[in-house]
């Protein structure tokens, strides 16, 4: 071993000990003949001092050290003259007796500090240097800790981690697969799994009634910001359970994570909200409930005053923004422009200012008298000093979604979205089916194996569209601070129910056989009632770390073009590889 | 929850309790009006009984149950008339009050018993049914337990599990990569990792001084028996360590595994054997030390008696087989044929019988007198009743290897290879370099980043072939019962040493840059001394489970053609997928 201690562990109690440390030179500086060196490793920073009266060779060696040199030092722990209370090792320093340069270092292309001077692209190219920085180190430490706690919790609950294959079969449903040509089976391809969904259901058929896996998944999508072509899931499935059992088990897991990793207590039990309430009150199926500013429906109360925009709307809703009654016209115009951007897509914004004295002033004074405004303000539950912002439109859910986006934006601006505050909840009672006007058919909101709620099974047999639209799924999402962290469902295990589902979705027997034949066949041999869920592990870690972006919680992420710029991948391969695989490039003209 | 208890937990203490169980019908049988049902789940089997005087519908329902039906039963725990001491639940049975068929089952294509009547191919096709069988369930349970213990041990030792990417870059060294065409980067490919070697070394450069990962690896090889295209490694790396530190850390891990998972104590410290001793005495770099029958060199003592075969040999060696002096001529002929098979490749077998009275009788009596034979027997340390088997040849290591193979075969036949006995050890002091006569150059025995032993660094600078051949590597293998379970090395972290290695291997600067430029460049920024190893996780589990084959320790393995016959993969993909990927099939004529 090159060291007796790490750079994070020596304290005043170690005073007088002879120690050996090894690490990287964070910085070195001369001060009145003495040389001070900050030595860094994964565990912390310890200050080294080479005294002015040390042997000349030692002083010279200390002076020659560059940033990020790897050195080993022997010396004695001494009490510091000027202590640094910000560092755990700040009471001591090492009086250096000898220095051994283990490796020199070229000057890094950016500073290795919590706040680096390097741009995103440069830091991605030299990811192995960026990973030396504190924020990334803490992110990966958190990730390790979270994974370990997940495993401990689930193991204690009798779950088995079972590895499922990565070289599987391309399926005709869902997003695009990454595929892998098979050399031994020319003309044929494996696919990389988008999730182990099929395999975990097979494991239930096989009787492994509590399965989990922290597993990589792959999706060849056009990458939006903060999506990765490979990502990690906490994937789980249970047999002989109802929805209630799944929710209890996994909110227990999340509670354990927050408590054991962050020391944070989250409510027990967690709040549950129906999808309908989430949409009506928050304009989102993943509501951020850290703050209020909920949506109030104003449809009936705001219509019929001769203002065409509202009179013609199918839905009118509003939110009340605390302290915003005094917004300038410019501020309100800016908000109006903000919601008119294509990302939100609103046509405009109506406002009512509620003065400190309760007086009301609006952008629609022309059509609405004081009493009308008062009734709207009452329906919106507006308080003095608030600004009521109102939107309307043809499609209730669309208007609610726009109000929800505005709510989140204003919540952020007003400082209501503290990343260190955690407000998890379950969203339940999703509609089972979504009607598509264009194709005039129903689609499964989750997937075609999601079971209806037991109390809605009769409704599910109805032939009426209005009935089918009311059927709720035995499905659930785990939501935290406006993000969906996980979701799942109780699966259909009964052949007749599955047949009915395909019927409702307009999937004929041939299509069902082609798309799902394998799993349906497996289910013939005694499938137990089962259900499960999956959490997006990268995002669980990022949110627990108080970050929006998952990128720093992945050791070696890819950029938005799906490239690893550090290793420069993907890349061309040798002709001989193509030949062995019996494939050829077939590049389209640019 | 569909059950109050599992099928493995009820005992006589539960007598009188009303319980609900759910599981699969293992079998049902009528006995004097009563119906007995064995109900199975992951946890065990519980006997159910429907009394003769139960309501007729219940009796009828019980009678109608087929094998593998999924049922839920409610009833009372009662003491059995005839207890079954072989079953943990054998003291009780459930007097059934009601049965709820949760799912019917088609008759499985083979019996779901510890010994199934299904052939290998059929069971692979219906793997989800095969997985219901006891041996596979116990295999996966062991695997889960081993993984969990590995993680607990390494976490407690300060190791961080860090996930490395699966979509990486194809490298020109080593075995064949599986590749993944990139749709977003047409004409370019990712590769699936053969191991995270590069990334774990980068993590050391990044300062994560104790890394591990239980990680999938991929190798597009022509599959030999019991090799899989995807397999799992316990991959580890440490910084600021010497070989001794790595060995101590990981033999501690293996000791913890054996103790905590199997209750088996393995020696502390583990034996270590040099590669030279392993080859000389066991004819293998992964010796099975559960039994003796070691190889004795007889070169000097057996030459010069006019027997051309031996006189012309560069090496002569023998093993003594206990109790085999009485082998018939037919038995010895069979052994001779066995070693002449191409898998062993020997030219023949010389024998000397050592009678119970010490008398010697050999196949070479024509050339060797009693004294000659006695000298050979003494050199072979033969005891009365043993049969000395002798081989010779041009190449010492080849002859030793053949003797080693014969030794293992006979050890197996003689019952010396008990799979429940565990004899782990480290093999150390590997040669750093292997000379290849054909190309007249040295090759790295492990890989070109393996460091020489510190005490051989001077020798490594020599230009003499004889000196370089003597240089030992700072490398080590973990061997158990004749299997290599893991191996690794201390890496070269010093640029000058690396340059020397490339020089010795005849790798010019351009080639080095092409093949290893990326990692060499990363090393410029302050690489710490580091080293590590990787264990073959599938094989660790199989051997701990007392099995030779890894296949039952993988939930969904592939066959020898790399196919998953259950999901029928690899398979053709749609033309539209090929088009999007801008590749075309280029199939050779058959």
mmCIF file of N, CA and C in Angstrom, chain A residues 357-396:
data_model
loop_
_atom_site.group_PDB
_atom_site.id
_atom_site.type_symbol
_atom_site.label_atom_id
_atom_site.label_comp_id
_atom_site.label_asym_id
_atom_site.label_seq_id
_atom_site.Cartn_x
_atom_site.Cartn_y
_atom_site.Cartn_z
ATOM 1 N N UNK A 357 -55.875 45.831 -1.000
ATOM 2 C CA UNK A 357 -57.159 46.186 -0.393
ATOM 3 C C UNK A 357 -58.306 45.365 -0.971
ATOM 4 N N UNK A 358 -57.999 44.400 -1.794
ATOM 5 C CA UNK A 358 -59.044 43.558 -2.363
ATOM 6 C C UNK A 358 -59.624 44.103 -3.664
ATOM 7 N N UNK A 359 -59.151 45.272 -4.090
ATOM 8 C CA UNK A 359 -59.656 45.843 -5.336
ATOM 9 C C UNK A 359 -59.214 44.994 -6.524
ATOM 10 N N UNK A 360 -60.041 44.956 -7.563
ATOM 11 C CA UNK A 360 -59.768 44.090 -8.711
ATOM 12 C C UNK A 360 -59.582 44.919 -9.960
ATOM 13 N N UNK A 361 -58.550 44.567 -10.718
ATOM 14 C CA UNK A 361 -58.287 45.285 -11.966
ATOM 15 C C UNK A 361 -57.830 44.249 -12.972
ATOM 16 N N UNK A 362 -58.419 44.270 -14.180
ATOM 17 C CA UNK A 362 -58.143 43.147 -15.085
ATOM 18 C C UNK A 362 -57.890 43.615 -16.505
ATOM 19 N N UNK A 363 -57.465 42.668 -17.315
ATOM 20 C CA UNK A 363 -57.282 42.947 -18.738
ATOM 21 C C UNK A 363 -58.594 42.794 -19.496
ATOM 22 N N UNK A 364 -59.650 42.447 -18.759
ATOM 23 C CA UNK A 364 -60.945 42.244 -19.425
ATOM 24 C C UNK A 364 -62.023 43.119 -18.790
ATOM 25 N N UNK A 365 -61.582 44.287 -18.263
ATOM 26 C CA UNK A 365 -62.522 45.197 -17.606
ATOM 27 C C UNK A 365 -63.643 45.630 -18.537
ATOM 28 N N UNK A 366 -63.339 45.621 -19.828
ATOM 29 C CA UNK A 366 -64.307 46.054 -20.817
ATOM 30 C C UNK A 366 -65.574 45.194 -20.793
ATOM 31 N N UNK A 367 -65.363 43.906 -20.500
ATOM 32 C CA UNK A 367 -66.505 42.986 -20.518
ATOM 33 C C UNK A 367 -67.017 42.613 -19.121
ATOM 34 N N UNK A 368 -66.147 42.754 -18.143
ATOM 35 C CA UNK A 368 -66.490 42.247 -16.810
ATOM 36 C C UNK A 368 -66.541 43.378 -15.794
ATOM 37 N N UNK A 369 -67.663 43.498 -15.134
ATOM 38 C CA UNK A 369 -67.823 44.483 -14.088
ATOM 39 C C UNK A 369 -67.201 44.026 -12.790
ATOM 40 N N UNK A 370 -67.232 44.870 -11.778
ATOM 41 C CA UNK A 370 -66.612 44.559 -10.489
ATOM 42 C C UNK A 370 -67.189 43.288 -9.895
ATOM 43 N N UNK A 371 -68.500 43.112 -10.000
ATOM 44 C CA UNK A 371 -69.123 41.915 -9.434
ATOM 45 C C UNK A 371 -68.682 40.654 -10.171
ATOM 46 N N UNK A 372 -68.612 40.770 -11.497
ATOM 47 C CA UNK A 372 -68.182 39.623 -12.300
ATOM 48 C C UNK A 372 -66.777 39.205 -11.883
ATOM 49 N N UNK A 373 -65.889 40.217 -11.801
ATOM 50 C CA UNK A 373 -64.503 39.917 -11.423
ATOM 51 C C UNK A 373 -64.450 39.326 -10.020
ATOM 52 N N UNK A 374 -65.279 39.861 -9.144
ATOM 53 C CA UNK A 374 -65.278 39.362 -7.761
ATOM 54 C C UNK A 374 -65.695 37.904 -7.728
ATOM 55 N N UNK A 375 -66.670 37.563 -8.546
ATOM 56 C CA UNK A 375 -67.103 36.161 -8.579
ATOM 57 C C UNK A 375 -65.988 35.261 -9.109
ATOM 58 N N UNK A 376 -65.300 35.745 -10.142
ATOM 59 C CA UNK A 376 -64.175 34.954 -10.686
ATOM 60 C C UNK A 376 -63.080 34.814 -9.625
ATOM 61 N N UNK A 377 -62.759 35.950 -8.975
ATOM 62 C CA UNK A 377 -61.702 35.927 -7.956
ATOM 63 C C UNK A 377 -62.070 34.981 -6.829
ATOM 64 N N UNK A 378 -63.335 34.965 -6.472
ATOM 65 C CA UNK A 378 -63.777 34.058 -5.403
ATOM 66 C C UNK A 378 -63.627 32.613 -5.860
ATOM 67 N N UNK A 379 -64.036 32.339 -7.121
ATOM 68 C CA UNK A 379 -63.929 30.971 -7.634
ATOM 69 C C UNK A 379 -62.461 30.533 -7.710
ATOM 70 N N UNK A 380 -61.580 31.510 -7.978
ATOM 71 C CA UNK A 380 -60.147 31.203 -8.064
ATOM 72 C C UNK A 380 -59.497 31.198 -6.692
ATOM 73 N N UNK A 381 -60.287 31.518 -5.668
ATOM 74 C CA UNK A 381 -59.786 31.589 -4.297
ATOM 75 C C UNK A 381 -58.580 32.524 -4.180
ATOM 76 N N UNK A 382 -58.692 33.643 -4.899
ATOM 77 C CA UNK A 382 -57.589 34.611 -4.915
ATOM 78 C C UNK A 382 -57.544 35.391 -3.612
ATOM 79 N N UNK A 383 -56.305 35.665 -3.176
ATOM 80 C CA UNK A 383 -56.118 36.447 -1.959
ATOM 81 C C UNK A 383 -55.511 37.798 -2.320
ATOM 82 N N UNK A 384 -55.667 38.795 -1.426
ATOM 83 C CA UNK A 384 -55.104 40.120 -1.712
ATOM 84 C C UNK A 384 -53.628 40.017 -2.081
ATOM 85 N N UNK A 385 -53.246 40.799 -3.090
ATOM 86 C CA UNK A 385 -51.851 40.805 -3.521
ATOM 87 C C UNK A 385 -51.553 39.797 -4.603
ATOM 88 N N UNK A 386 -52.532 38.943 -4.935
ATOM 89 C CA UNK A 386 -52.273 37.919 -5.954
ATOM 90 C C UNK A 386 -52.681 38.396 -7.345
ATOM 91 N N UNK A 387 -52.036 37.795 -8.308
ATOM 92 C CA UNK A 387 -52.377 38.044 -9.700
ATOM 93 C C UNK A 387 -53.036 36.776 -10.236
ATOM 94 N N UNK A 388 -54.275 36.910 -10.714
ATOM 95 C CA UNK A 388 -54.954 35.743 -11.310
ATOM 96 C C UNK A 388 -54.603 35.709 -12.789
ATOM 97 N N UNK A 389 -54.069 34.569 -13.226
ATOM 98 C CA UNK A 389 -53.754 34.398 -14.651
ATOM 99 C C UNK A 389 -54.694 33.352 -15.213
ATOM 100 N N UNK A 390 -55.338 33.693 -16.312
ATOM 101 C CA UNK A 390 -56.435 32.871 -16.851
ATOM 102 C C UNK A 390 -56.133 32.466 -18.285
ATOM 103 N N UNK A 391 -56.409 31.196 -18.581
ATOM 104 C CA UNK A 391 -56.307 30.709 -19.956
ATOM 105 C C UNK A 391 -57.577 29.969 -20.304
ATOM 106 N N UNK A 392 -57.810 29.825 -21.601
ATOM 107 C CA UNK A 392 -59.022 29.137 -22.049
ATOM 108 C C UNK A 392 -58.734 28.454 -23.366
ATOM 109 N N UNK A 393 -59.643 27.596 -23.749
ATOM 110 C CA UNK A 393 -59.462 26.915 -25.035
ATOM 111 C C UNK A 393 -60.490 25.841 -25.270
ATOM 112 N N UNK A 394 -60.302 25.175 -26.381
ATOM 113 C CA UNK A 394 -61.209 24.136 -26.862
ATOM 114 C C UNK A 394 -61.096 22.859 -26.058
ATOM 115 N N UNK A 395 -59.833 22.580 -25.672
ATOM 116 C CA UNK A 395 -59.531 21.262 -25.108
ATOM 117 C C UNK A 395 -59.090 21.442 -23.661
ATOM 118 N N UNK A 396 -59.943 20.946 -22.777
ATOM 119 C CA UNK A 396 -59.722 21.126 -21.343
ATOM 120 C C UNK A 396 -58.312 20.702 -20.915
#
